[in-house]
GROMACS .gro file of C-alpha atoms in nm:
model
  447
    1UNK     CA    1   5.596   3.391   5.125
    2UNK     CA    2   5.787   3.673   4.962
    3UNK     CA    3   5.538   3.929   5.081
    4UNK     CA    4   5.546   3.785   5.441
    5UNK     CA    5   5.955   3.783   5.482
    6UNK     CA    6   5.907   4.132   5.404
    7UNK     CA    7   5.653   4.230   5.615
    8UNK     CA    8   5.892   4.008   5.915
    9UNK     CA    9   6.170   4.261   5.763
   10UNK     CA   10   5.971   4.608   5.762
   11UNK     CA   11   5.853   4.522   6.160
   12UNK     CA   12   6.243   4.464   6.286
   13UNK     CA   13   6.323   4.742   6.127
   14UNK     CA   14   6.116   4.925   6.276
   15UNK     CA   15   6.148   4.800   6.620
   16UNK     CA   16   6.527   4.809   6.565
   17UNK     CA   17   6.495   5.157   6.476
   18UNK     CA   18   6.213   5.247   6.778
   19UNK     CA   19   6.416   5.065   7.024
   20UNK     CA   20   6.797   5.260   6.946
   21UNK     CA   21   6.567   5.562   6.896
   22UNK     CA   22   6.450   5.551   7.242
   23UNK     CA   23   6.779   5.457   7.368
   24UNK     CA   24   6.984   5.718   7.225
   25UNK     CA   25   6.667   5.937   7.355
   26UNK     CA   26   6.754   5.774   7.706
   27UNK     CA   27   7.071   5.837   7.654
   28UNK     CA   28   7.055   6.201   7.520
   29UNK     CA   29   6.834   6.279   7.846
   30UNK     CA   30   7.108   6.142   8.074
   31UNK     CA   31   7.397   6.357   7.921
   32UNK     CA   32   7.138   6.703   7.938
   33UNK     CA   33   7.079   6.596   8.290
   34UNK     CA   34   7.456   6.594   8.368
   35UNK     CA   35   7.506   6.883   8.176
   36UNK     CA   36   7.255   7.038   8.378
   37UNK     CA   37   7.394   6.922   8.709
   38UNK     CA   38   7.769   7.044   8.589
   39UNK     CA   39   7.635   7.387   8.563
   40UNK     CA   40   7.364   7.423   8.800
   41UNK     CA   41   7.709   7.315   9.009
   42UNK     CA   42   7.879   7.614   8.885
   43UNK     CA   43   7.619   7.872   8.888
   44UNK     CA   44   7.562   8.111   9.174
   45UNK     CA   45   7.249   8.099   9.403
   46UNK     CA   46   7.380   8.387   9.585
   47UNK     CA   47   7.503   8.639   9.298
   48UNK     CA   48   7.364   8.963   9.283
   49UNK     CA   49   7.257   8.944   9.636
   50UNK     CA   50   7.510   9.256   9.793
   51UNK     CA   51   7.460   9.655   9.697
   52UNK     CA   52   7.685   9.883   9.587
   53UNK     CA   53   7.773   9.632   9.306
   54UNK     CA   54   7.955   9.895   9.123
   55UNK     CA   55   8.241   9.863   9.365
   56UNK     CA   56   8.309   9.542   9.180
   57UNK     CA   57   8.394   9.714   8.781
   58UNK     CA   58   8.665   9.743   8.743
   59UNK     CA   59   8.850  10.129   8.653
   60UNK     CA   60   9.003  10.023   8.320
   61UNK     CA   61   9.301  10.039   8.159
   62UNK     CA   62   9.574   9.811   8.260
   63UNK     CA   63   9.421   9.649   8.598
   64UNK     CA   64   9.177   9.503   8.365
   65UNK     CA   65   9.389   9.383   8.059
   66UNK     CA   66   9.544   9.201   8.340
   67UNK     CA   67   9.273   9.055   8.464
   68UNK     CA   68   9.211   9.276   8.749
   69UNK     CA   69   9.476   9.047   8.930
   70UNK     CA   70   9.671   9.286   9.051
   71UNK     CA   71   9.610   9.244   9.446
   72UNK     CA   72  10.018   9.090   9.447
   73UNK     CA   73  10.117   9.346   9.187
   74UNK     CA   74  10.023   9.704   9.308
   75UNK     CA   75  10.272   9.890   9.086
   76UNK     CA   76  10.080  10.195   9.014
   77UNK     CA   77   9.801  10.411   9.062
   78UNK     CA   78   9.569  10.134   8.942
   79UNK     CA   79   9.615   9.970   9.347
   80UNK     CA   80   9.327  10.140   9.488
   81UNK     CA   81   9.030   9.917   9.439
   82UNK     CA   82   9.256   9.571   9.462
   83UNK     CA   83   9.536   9.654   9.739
   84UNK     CA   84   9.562  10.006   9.940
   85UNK     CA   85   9.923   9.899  10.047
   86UNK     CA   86  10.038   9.970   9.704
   87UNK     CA   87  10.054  10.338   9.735
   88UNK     CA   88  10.426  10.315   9.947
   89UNK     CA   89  10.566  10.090   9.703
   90UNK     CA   90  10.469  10.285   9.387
   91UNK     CA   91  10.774  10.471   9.198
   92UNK     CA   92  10.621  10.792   9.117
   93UNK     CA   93  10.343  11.017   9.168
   94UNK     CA   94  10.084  10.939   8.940
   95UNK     CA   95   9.753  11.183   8.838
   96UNK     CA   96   9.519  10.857   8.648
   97UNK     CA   97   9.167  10.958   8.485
   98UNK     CA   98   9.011  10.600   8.362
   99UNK     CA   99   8.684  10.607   8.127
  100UNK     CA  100   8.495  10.239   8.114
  101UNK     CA  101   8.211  10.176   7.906
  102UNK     CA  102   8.046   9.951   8.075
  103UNK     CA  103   7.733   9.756   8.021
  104UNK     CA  104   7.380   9.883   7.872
  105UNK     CA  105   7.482  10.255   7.788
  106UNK     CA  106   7.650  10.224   8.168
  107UNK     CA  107   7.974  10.359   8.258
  108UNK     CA  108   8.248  10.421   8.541
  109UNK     CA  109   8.438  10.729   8.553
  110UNK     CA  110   8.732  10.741   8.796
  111UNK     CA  111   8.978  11.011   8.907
  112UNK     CA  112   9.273  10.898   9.130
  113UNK     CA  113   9.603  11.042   9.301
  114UNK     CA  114   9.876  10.864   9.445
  115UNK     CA  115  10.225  10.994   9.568
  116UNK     CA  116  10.518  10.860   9.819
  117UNK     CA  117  10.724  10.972  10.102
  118UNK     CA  118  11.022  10.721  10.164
  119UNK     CA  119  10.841  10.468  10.265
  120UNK     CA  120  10.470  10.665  10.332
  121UNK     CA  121  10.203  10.631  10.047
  122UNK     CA  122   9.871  10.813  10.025
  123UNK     CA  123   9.594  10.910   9.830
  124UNK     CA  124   9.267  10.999   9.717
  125UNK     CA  125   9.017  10.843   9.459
  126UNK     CA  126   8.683  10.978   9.303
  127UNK     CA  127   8.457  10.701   9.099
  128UNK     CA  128   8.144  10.728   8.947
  129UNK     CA  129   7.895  10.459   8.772
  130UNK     CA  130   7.571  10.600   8.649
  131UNK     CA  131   7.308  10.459   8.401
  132UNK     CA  132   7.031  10.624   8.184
  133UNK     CA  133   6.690  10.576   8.424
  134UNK     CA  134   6.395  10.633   8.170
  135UNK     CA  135   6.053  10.596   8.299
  136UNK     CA  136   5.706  10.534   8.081
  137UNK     CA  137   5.332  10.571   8.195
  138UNK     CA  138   5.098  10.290   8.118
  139UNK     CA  139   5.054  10.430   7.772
  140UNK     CA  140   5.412  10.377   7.669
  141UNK     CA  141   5.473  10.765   7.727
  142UNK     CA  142   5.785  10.872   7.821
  143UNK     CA  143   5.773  11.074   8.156
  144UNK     CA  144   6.075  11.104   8.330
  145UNK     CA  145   6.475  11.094   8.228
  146UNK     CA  146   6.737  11.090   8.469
  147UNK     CA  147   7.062  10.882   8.592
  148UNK     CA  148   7.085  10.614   8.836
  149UNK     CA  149   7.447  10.650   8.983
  150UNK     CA  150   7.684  10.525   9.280
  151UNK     CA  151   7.952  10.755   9.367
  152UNK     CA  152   8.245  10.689   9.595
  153UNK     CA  153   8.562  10.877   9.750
  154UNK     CA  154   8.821  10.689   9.930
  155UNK     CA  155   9.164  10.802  10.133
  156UNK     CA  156   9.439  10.574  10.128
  157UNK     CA  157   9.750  10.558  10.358
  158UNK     CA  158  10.020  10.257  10.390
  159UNK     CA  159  10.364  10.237  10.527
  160UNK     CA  160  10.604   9.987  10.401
  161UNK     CA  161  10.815   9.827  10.668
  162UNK     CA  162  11.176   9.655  10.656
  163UNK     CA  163  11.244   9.798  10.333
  164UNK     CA  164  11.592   9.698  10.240
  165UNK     CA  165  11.767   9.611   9.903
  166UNK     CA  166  11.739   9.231   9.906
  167UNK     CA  167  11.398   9.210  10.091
  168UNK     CA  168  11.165   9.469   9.952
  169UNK     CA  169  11.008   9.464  10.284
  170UNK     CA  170  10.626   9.429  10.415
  171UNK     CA  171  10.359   9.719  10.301
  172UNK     CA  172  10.066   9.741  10.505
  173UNK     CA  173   9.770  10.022  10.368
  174UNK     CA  174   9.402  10.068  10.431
  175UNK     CA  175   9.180  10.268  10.252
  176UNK     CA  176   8.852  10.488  10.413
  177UNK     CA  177   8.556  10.499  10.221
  178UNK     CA  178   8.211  10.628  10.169
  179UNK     CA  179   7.936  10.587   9.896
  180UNK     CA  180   7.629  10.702   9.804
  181UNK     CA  181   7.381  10.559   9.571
  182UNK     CA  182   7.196  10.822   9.431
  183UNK     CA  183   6.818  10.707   9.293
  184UNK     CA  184   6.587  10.971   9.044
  185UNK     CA  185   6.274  11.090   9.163
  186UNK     CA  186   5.988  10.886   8.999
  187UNK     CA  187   5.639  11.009   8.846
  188UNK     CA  188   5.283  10.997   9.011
  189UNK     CA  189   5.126  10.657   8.796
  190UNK     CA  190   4.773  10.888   8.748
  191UNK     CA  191   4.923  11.224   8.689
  192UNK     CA  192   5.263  11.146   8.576
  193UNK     CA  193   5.431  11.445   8.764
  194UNK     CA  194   5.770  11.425   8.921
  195UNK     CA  195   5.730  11.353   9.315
  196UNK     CA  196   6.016  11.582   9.490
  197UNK     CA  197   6.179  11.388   9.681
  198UNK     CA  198   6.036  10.989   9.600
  199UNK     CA  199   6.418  10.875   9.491
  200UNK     CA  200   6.544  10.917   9.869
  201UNK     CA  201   6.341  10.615   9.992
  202UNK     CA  202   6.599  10.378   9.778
  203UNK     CA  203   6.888  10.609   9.755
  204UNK     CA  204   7.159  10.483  10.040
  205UNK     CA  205   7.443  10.536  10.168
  206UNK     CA  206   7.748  10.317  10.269
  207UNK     CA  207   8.066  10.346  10.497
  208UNK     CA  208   8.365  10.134  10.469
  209UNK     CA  209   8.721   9.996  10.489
  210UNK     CA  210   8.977   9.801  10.302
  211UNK     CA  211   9.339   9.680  10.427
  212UNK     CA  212   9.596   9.493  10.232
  213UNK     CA  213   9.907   9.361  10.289
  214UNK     CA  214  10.252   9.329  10.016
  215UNK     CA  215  10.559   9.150  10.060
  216UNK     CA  216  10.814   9.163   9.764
  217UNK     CA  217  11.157   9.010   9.724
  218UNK     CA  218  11.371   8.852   9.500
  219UNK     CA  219  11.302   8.474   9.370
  220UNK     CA  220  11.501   8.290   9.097
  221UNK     CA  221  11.614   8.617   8.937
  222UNK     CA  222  11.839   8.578   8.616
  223UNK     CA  223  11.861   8.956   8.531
  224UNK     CA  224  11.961   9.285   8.623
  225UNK     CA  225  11.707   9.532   8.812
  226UNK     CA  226  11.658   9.706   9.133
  227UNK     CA  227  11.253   9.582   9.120
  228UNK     CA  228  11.172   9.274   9.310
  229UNK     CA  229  11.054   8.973   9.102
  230UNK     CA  230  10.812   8.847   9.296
  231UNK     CA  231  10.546   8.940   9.536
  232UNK     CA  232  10.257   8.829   9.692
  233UNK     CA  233   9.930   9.010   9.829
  234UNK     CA  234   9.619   8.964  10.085
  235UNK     CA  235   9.335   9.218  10.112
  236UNK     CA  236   9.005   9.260  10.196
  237UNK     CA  237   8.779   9.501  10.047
  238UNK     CA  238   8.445   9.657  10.101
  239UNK     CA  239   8.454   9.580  10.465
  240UNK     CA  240   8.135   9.782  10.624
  241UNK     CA  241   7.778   9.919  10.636
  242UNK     CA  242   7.513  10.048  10.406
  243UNK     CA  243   7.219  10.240  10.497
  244UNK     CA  244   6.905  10.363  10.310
  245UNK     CA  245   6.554  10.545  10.334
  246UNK     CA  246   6.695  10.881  10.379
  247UNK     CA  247   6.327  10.988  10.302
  248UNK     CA  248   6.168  10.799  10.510
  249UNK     CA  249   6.271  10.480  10.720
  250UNK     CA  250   6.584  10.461  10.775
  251UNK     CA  251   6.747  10.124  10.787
  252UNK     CA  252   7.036   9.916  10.741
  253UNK     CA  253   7.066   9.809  10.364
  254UNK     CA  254   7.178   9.488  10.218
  255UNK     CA  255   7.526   9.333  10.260
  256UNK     CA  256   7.775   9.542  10.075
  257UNK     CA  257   8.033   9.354   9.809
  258UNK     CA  258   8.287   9.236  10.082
  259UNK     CA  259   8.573   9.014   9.917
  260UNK     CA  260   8.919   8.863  10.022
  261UNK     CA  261   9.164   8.835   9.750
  262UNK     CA  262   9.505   8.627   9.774
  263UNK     CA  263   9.770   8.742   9.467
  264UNK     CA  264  10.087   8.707   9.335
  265UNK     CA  265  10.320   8.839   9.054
  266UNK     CA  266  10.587   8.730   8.872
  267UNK     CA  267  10.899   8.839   8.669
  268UNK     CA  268  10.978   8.530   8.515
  269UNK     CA  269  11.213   8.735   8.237
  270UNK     CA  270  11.269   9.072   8.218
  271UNK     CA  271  11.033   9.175   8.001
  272UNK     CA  272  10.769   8.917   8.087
  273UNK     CA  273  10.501   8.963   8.374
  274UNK     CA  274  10.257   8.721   8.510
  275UNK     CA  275   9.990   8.715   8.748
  276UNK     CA  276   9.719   8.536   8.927
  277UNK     CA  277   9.419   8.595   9.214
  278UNK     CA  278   9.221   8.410   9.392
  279UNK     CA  279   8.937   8.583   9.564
  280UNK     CA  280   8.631   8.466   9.785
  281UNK     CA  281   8.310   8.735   9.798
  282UNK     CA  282   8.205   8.698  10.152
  283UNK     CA  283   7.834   8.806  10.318
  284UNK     CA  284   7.907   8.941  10.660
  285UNK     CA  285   7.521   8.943  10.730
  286UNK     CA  286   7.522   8.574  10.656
  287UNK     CA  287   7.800   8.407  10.540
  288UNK     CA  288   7.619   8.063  10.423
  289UNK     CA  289   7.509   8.311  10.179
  290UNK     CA  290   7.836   8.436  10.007
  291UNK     CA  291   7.885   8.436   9.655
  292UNK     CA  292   8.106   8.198   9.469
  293UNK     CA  293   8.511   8.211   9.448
  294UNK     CA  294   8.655   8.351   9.159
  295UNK     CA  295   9.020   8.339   8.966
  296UNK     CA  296   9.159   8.601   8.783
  297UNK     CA  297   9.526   8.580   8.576
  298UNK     CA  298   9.717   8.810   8.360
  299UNK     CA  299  10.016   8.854   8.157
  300UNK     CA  300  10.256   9.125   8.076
  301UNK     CA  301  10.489   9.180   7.799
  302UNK     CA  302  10.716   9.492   7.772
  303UNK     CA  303  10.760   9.510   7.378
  304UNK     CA  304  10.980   9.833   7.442
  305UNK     CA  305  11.070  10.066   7.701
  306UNK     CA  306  10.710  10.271   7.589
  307UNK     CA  307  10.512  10.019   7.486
  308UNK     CA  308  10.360   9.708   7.688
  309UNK     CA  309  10.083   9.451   7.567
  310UNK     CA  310   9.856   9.257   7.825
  311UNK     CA  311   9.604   8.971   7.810
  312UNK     CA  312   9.351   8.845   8.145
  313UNK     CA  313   9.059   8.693   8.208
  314UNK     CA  314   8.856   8.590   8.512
  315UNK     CA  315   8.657   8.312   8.585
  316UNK     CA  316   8.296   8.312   8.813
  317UNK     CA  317   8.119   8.001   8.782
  318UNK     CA  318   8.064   7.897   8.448
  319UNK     CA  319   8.124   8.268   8.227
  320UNK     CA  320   8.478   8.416   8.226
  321UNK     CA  321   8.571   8.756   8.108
  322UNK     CA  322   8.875   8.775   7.834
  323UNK     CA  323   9.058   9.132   7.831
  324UNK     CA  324   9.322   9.271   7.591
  325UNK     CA  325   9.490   9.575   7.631
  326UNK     CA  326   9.794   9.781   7.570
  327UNK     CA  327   9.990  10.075   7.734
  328UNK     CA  328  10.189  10.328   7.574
  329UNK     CA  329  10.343  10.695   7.638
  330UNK     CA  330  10.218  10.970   7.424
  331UNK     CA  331  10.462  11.310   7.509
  332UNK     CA  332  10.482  11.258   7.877
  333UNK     CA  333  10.165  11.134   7.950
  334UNK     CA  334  10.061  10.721   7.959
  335UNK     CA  335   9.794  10.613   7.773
  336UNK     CA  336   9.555  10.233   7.869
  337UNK     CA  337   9.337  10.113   7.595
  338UNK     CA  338   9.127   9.804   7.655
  339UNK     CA  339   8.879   9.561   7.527
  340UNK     CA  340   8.729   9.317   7.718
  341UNK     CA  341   8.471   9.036   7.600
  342UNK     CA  342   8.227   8.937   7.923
  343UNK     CA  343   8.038   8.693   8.001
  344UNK     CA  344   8.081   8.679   8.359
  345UNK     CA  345   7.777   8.984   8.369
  346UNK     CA  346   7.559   8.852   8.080
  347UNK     CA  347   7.525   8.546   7.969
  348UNK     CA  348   7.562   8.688   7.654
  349UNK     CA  349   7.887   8.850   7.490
  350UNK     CA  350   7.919   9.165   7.639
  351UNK     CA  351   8.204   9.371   7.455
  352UNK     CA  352   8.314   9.715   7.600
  353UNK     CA  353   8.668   9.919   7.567
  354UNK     CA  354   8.778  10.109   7.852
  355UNK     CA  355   9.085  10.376   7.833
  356UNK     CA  356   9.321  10.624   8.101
  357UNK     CA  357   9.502  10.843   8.098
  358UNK     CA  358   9.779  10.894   8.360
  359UNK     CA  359  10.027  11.146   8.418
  360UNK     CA  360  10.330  11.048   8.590
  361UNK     CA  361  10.467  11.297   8.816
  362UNK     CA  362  10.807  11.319   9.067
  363UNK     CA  363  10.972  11.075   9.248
  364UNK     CA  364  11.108  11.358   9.536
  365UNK     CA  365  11.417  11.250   9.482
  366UNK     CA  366  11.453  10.881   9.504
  367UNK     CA  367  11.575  10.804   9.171
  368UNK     CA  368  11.872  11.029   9.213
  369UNK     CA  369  11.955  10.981   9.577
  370UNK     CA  370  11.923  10.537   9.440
  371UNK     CA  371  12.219  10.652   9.164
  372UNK     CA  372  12.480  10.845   9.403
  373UNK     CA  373  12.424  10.553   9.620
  374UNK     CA  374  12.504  10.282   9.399
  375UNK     CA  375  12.786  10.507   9.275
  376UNK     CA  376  12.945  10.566   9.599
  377UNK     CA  377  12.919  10.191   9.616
  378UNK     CA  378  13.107  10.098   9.326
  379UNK     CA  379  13.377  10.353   9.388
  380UNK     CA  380  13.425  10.185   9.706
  381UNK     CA  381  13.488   9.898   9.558
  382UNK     CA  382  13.772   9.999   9.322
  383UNK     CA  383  13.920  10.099   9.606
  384UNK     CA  384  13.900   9.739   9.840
  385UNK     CA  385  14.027   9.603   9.546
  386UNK     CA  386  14.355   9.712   9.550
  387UNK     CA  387  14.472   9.555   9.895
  388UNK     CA  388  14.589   9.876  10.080
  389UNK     CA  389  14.513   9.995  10.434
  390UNK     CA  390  14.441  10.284  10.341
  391UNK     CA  391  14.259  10.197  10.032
  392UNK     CA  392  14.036   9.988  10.268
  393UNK     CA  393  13.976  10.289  10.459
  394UNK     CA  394  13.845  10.483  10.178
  395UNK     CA  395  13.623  10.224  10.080
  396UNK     CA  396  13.450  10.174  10.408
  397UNK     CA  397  13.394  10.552  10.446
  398UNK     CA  398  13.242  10.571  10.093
  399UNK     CA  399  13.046  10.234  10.171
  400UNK     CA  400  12.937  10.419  10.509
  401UNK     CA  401  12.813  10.697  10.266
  402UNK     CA  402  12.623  10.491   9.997
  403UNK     CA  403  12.417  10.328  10.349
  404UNK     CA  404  12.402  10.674  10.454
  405UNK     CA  405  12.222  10.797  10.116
  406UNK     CA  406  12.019  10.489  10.103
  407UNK     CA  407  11.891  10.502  10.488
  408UNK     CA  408  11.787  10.904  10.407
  409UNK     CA  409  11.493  10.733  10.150
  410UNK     CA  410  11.375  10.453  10.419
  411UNK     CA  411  11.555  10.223  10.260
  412UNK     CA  412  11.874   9.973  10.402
  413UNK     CA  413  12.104   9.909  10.132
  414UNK     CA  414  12.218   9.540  10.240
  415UNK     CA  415  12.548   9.536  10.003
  416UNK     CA  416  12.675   9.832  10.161
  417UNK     CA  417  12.595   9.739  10.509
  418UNK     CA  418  12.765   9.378  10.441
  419UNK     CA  419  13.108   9.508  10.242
  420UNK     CA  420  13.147   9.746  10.564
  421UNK     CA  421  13.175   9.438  10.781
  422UNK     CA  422  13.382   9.273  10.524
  423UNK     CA  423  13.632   9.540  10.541
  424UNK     CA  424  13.637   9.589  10.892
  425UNK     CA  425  13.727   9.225  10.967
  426UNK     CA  426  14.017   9.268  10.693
  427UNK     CA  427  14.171   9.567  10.879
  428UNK     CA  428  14.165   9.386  11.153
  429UNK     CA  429  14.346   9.144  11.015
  430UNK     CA  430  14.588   9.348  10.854
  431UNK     CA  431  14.634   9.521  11.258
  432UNK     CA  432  14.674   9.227  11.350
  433UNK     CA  433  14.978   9.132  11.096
  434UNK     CA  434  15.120   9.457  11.186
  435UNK     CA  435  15.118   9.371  11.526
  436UNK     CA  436  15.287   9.056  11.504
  437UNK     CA  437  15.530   9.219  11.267
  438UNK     CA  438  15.614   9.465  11.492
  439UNK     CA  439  15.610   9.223  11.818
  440UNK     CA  440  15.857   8.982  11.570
  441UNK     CA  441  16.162   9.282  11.512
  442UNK     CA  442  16.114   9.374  11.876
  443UNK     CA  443  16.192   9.032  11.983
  444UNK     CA  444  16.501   8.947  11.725
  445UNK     CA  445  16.647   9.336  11.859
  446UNK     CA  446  16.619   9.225  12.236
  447UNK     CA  447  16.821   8.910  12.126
   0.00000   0.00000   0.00000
């Protein structure tokens, strides 16, 4: 009896256990198959699908601690490949040479200039990404060593309109450019000699545009500084044409990287930055066939007046990018280092440091011409303030003066412009006091 309770014991068991086996099996297979619906969700059919992909990596330095949003920031050199509006808003001239290590013994060089006039921005970029390009026979032999590389020059010019003291105004830039994707001559598979000439058939070229648009003003502010606090930026990048078979056909190429970014920026404090970007890849050939929408944020903090840290990252699907960085000034000249952990380009961590270099250069004059201004300004004051006519007077002419200075660097100085009306409607008030005064004695004399 013993032995048969036992054996009754053993089999429930062992059902029991089959039966929450299979179950959690069941169950195990549902949560895989919603984790694989969550990411085939987030994954991107269409990635990888445009050319010219090297327009996408970022220079370095401190566009991609932050992030790489910078399309609503655009406060120096580092505007080109994000906003082209941001070279007439820019303080100084600025000479930038940017080093990234990219991916796979990959890298991006990139030389850039950038200068203002007033309220007139321009200039020029150089960037280069190349990669080793090793071929092998069938033997495993190595035959042939070269670079793969894309190489592209682009002219910027932007105009910032309205520019006043309490509204920034509206910047408006576009940038021209042209690439070329330059592929090695490959070996003859029997003979494995170099054929002259066999790289043009995939080499191509490309032609195209970007615009952007900046507006900048004051929001919430709670401390003292002539910058705006917050701004916010549209562009669209990449806009254009690619061509290849040089050497033989030649044909339009795949879509190029076309994207439309929306950004802003933030002051919050002082010495605290944020931003964020959305942006939307778009195929102009076909777009049912764009890539996925990304976000990109960043943060700023100025430790000291030569010394900033930043932190980003960007999200694509289901792999973001995390960047740290810091600038710093080194005897004149301003020094980006960078890390950045990626995922967004492998699915593995990918960990790669860029740096720059950038000298800043002159202002032509702005800074000062800003100072006497704001001086005139406050000297005009100190004389309103004491009641006079004639100390009126004074003020208005040096208020006319500070407007004056202001209006010879494009930009309206709204305090100056507003006290002079202030004034003016006090004098008349005073005339008109005066003139009853005087109209008062007349009147008790003829009596």
């Amino acid at each position: 009896m013993n032995h048969l309770n036992l054996k009754k014991t053993i089999s429930i068991i062992l059902f029991t256990v089959l039966t929450l086996t299979e179950a959690f099996c069941l169950d195990l297979s549902d949560v895989n198959t919603k984790l694989s619906d969550v990411f085939d969700s987030l994954s991107d059919n269409n990635a990888g699908s445009t050319i010219f992909r090297s327009l996408n990596i970022p220079a370095g330095g401190r566009t991609e601690s932050l992030g790489t949003a910078v399309t609503g920031l655009c406060d120096d050199s580092g505007f080109f490949d994000y906003n082209p509006a941001g070279s007439s808003v820019i303080e100084r001239a600025e000479v930038a040479l940017f080093h990234n290590s990219w991916i796979a013994d990959s890298a991006m060089e990139t030389l850039q200039f950038s200068t203002r006039f007033n309220n007139f921005g321009l200039g020029a970029q150089l960037k280069c990404f190349y990669v080793p390009f090793t071929e092998y026979n069938l033997y495993g032999d190595k035959v042939n060593g070269s670079y793969y590389s894309e190489t592209s020059i682009a002219i910027n010019m932007s105009y910032n309109f309205l520019a006043g003291y309490n509204f920034k105004g509206i910047a408006l830039g576009y940038n021209v450019r042209g690439s070329l994707r330059k592929m090695p001559d490959y070996t003859n598979d029997q003979t494995d000699e170099i054929i002259t000439g066999s790289g043009m058939e995939q080499s191509a070229v490309a032609l195209m545009g970007d615009a952007g648009m900046l507006v900048r003003f004051n929001f919430l502010k709670h401390f003292n500084s002539l910058d705006p606090n917050l701004a916010f930026g549209l562009a669209i990048n990449n806009l254009g044409v690619g061509f290849t078979g040089a050497g033989g056909t030649f044909q339009a190429d795949d879509p190029l990287p076309v994207r439309i970014s929306l950004g802003l920026s933030y002051r919050m404090l002082k010495h605290l930055l944020f931003t964020a970007e959305f942006r939307q890849p778009v195929n102009i050939y076909n777009p049912a066939k764009s890539e996925m929408w990304s976000t990109a944020s960043g943060i700023e903090i100025n430790v000291t007046n030569f010394f900033d840290f930043d932190a980003g990252f960007v999200i694509c699907g289901a792999n973001p990018r995390f960047s740290l960085g810091s600038q710093f000034d080194v005897k004149g000249v301003k020094m980006s280092v960078n890390y950045t952990v990626d995922l967004t380009t492998s699915f593995n961590p990918v960990n790669h440091i860029s740096l720059c270099a950038k000298l800043v250069l002159s202002d032509h004059g702005r800074g000062l011409t800003t100072r006497k201004t704001m001086d005139k300004y406050a000297e005009g004051i100190e004389y309103y303030s004491k009641g006079k006519r004639e100390d009126i007077v004074n003020a208005i002419r040096l208020w006319e003066e500070a407007r004056d200075l202001s209006k010879s660097i494009g930009i309206r100085y709204d305090p100056a412009i507003e006290a002079i009306k202030t004034a003016q409607n006090l004098l008349n008030v005073h005339d008109q006091i005066n003139a009853f005064g005087t109209l008062d004695r007349g009147n008790r004399t003829s009596e």
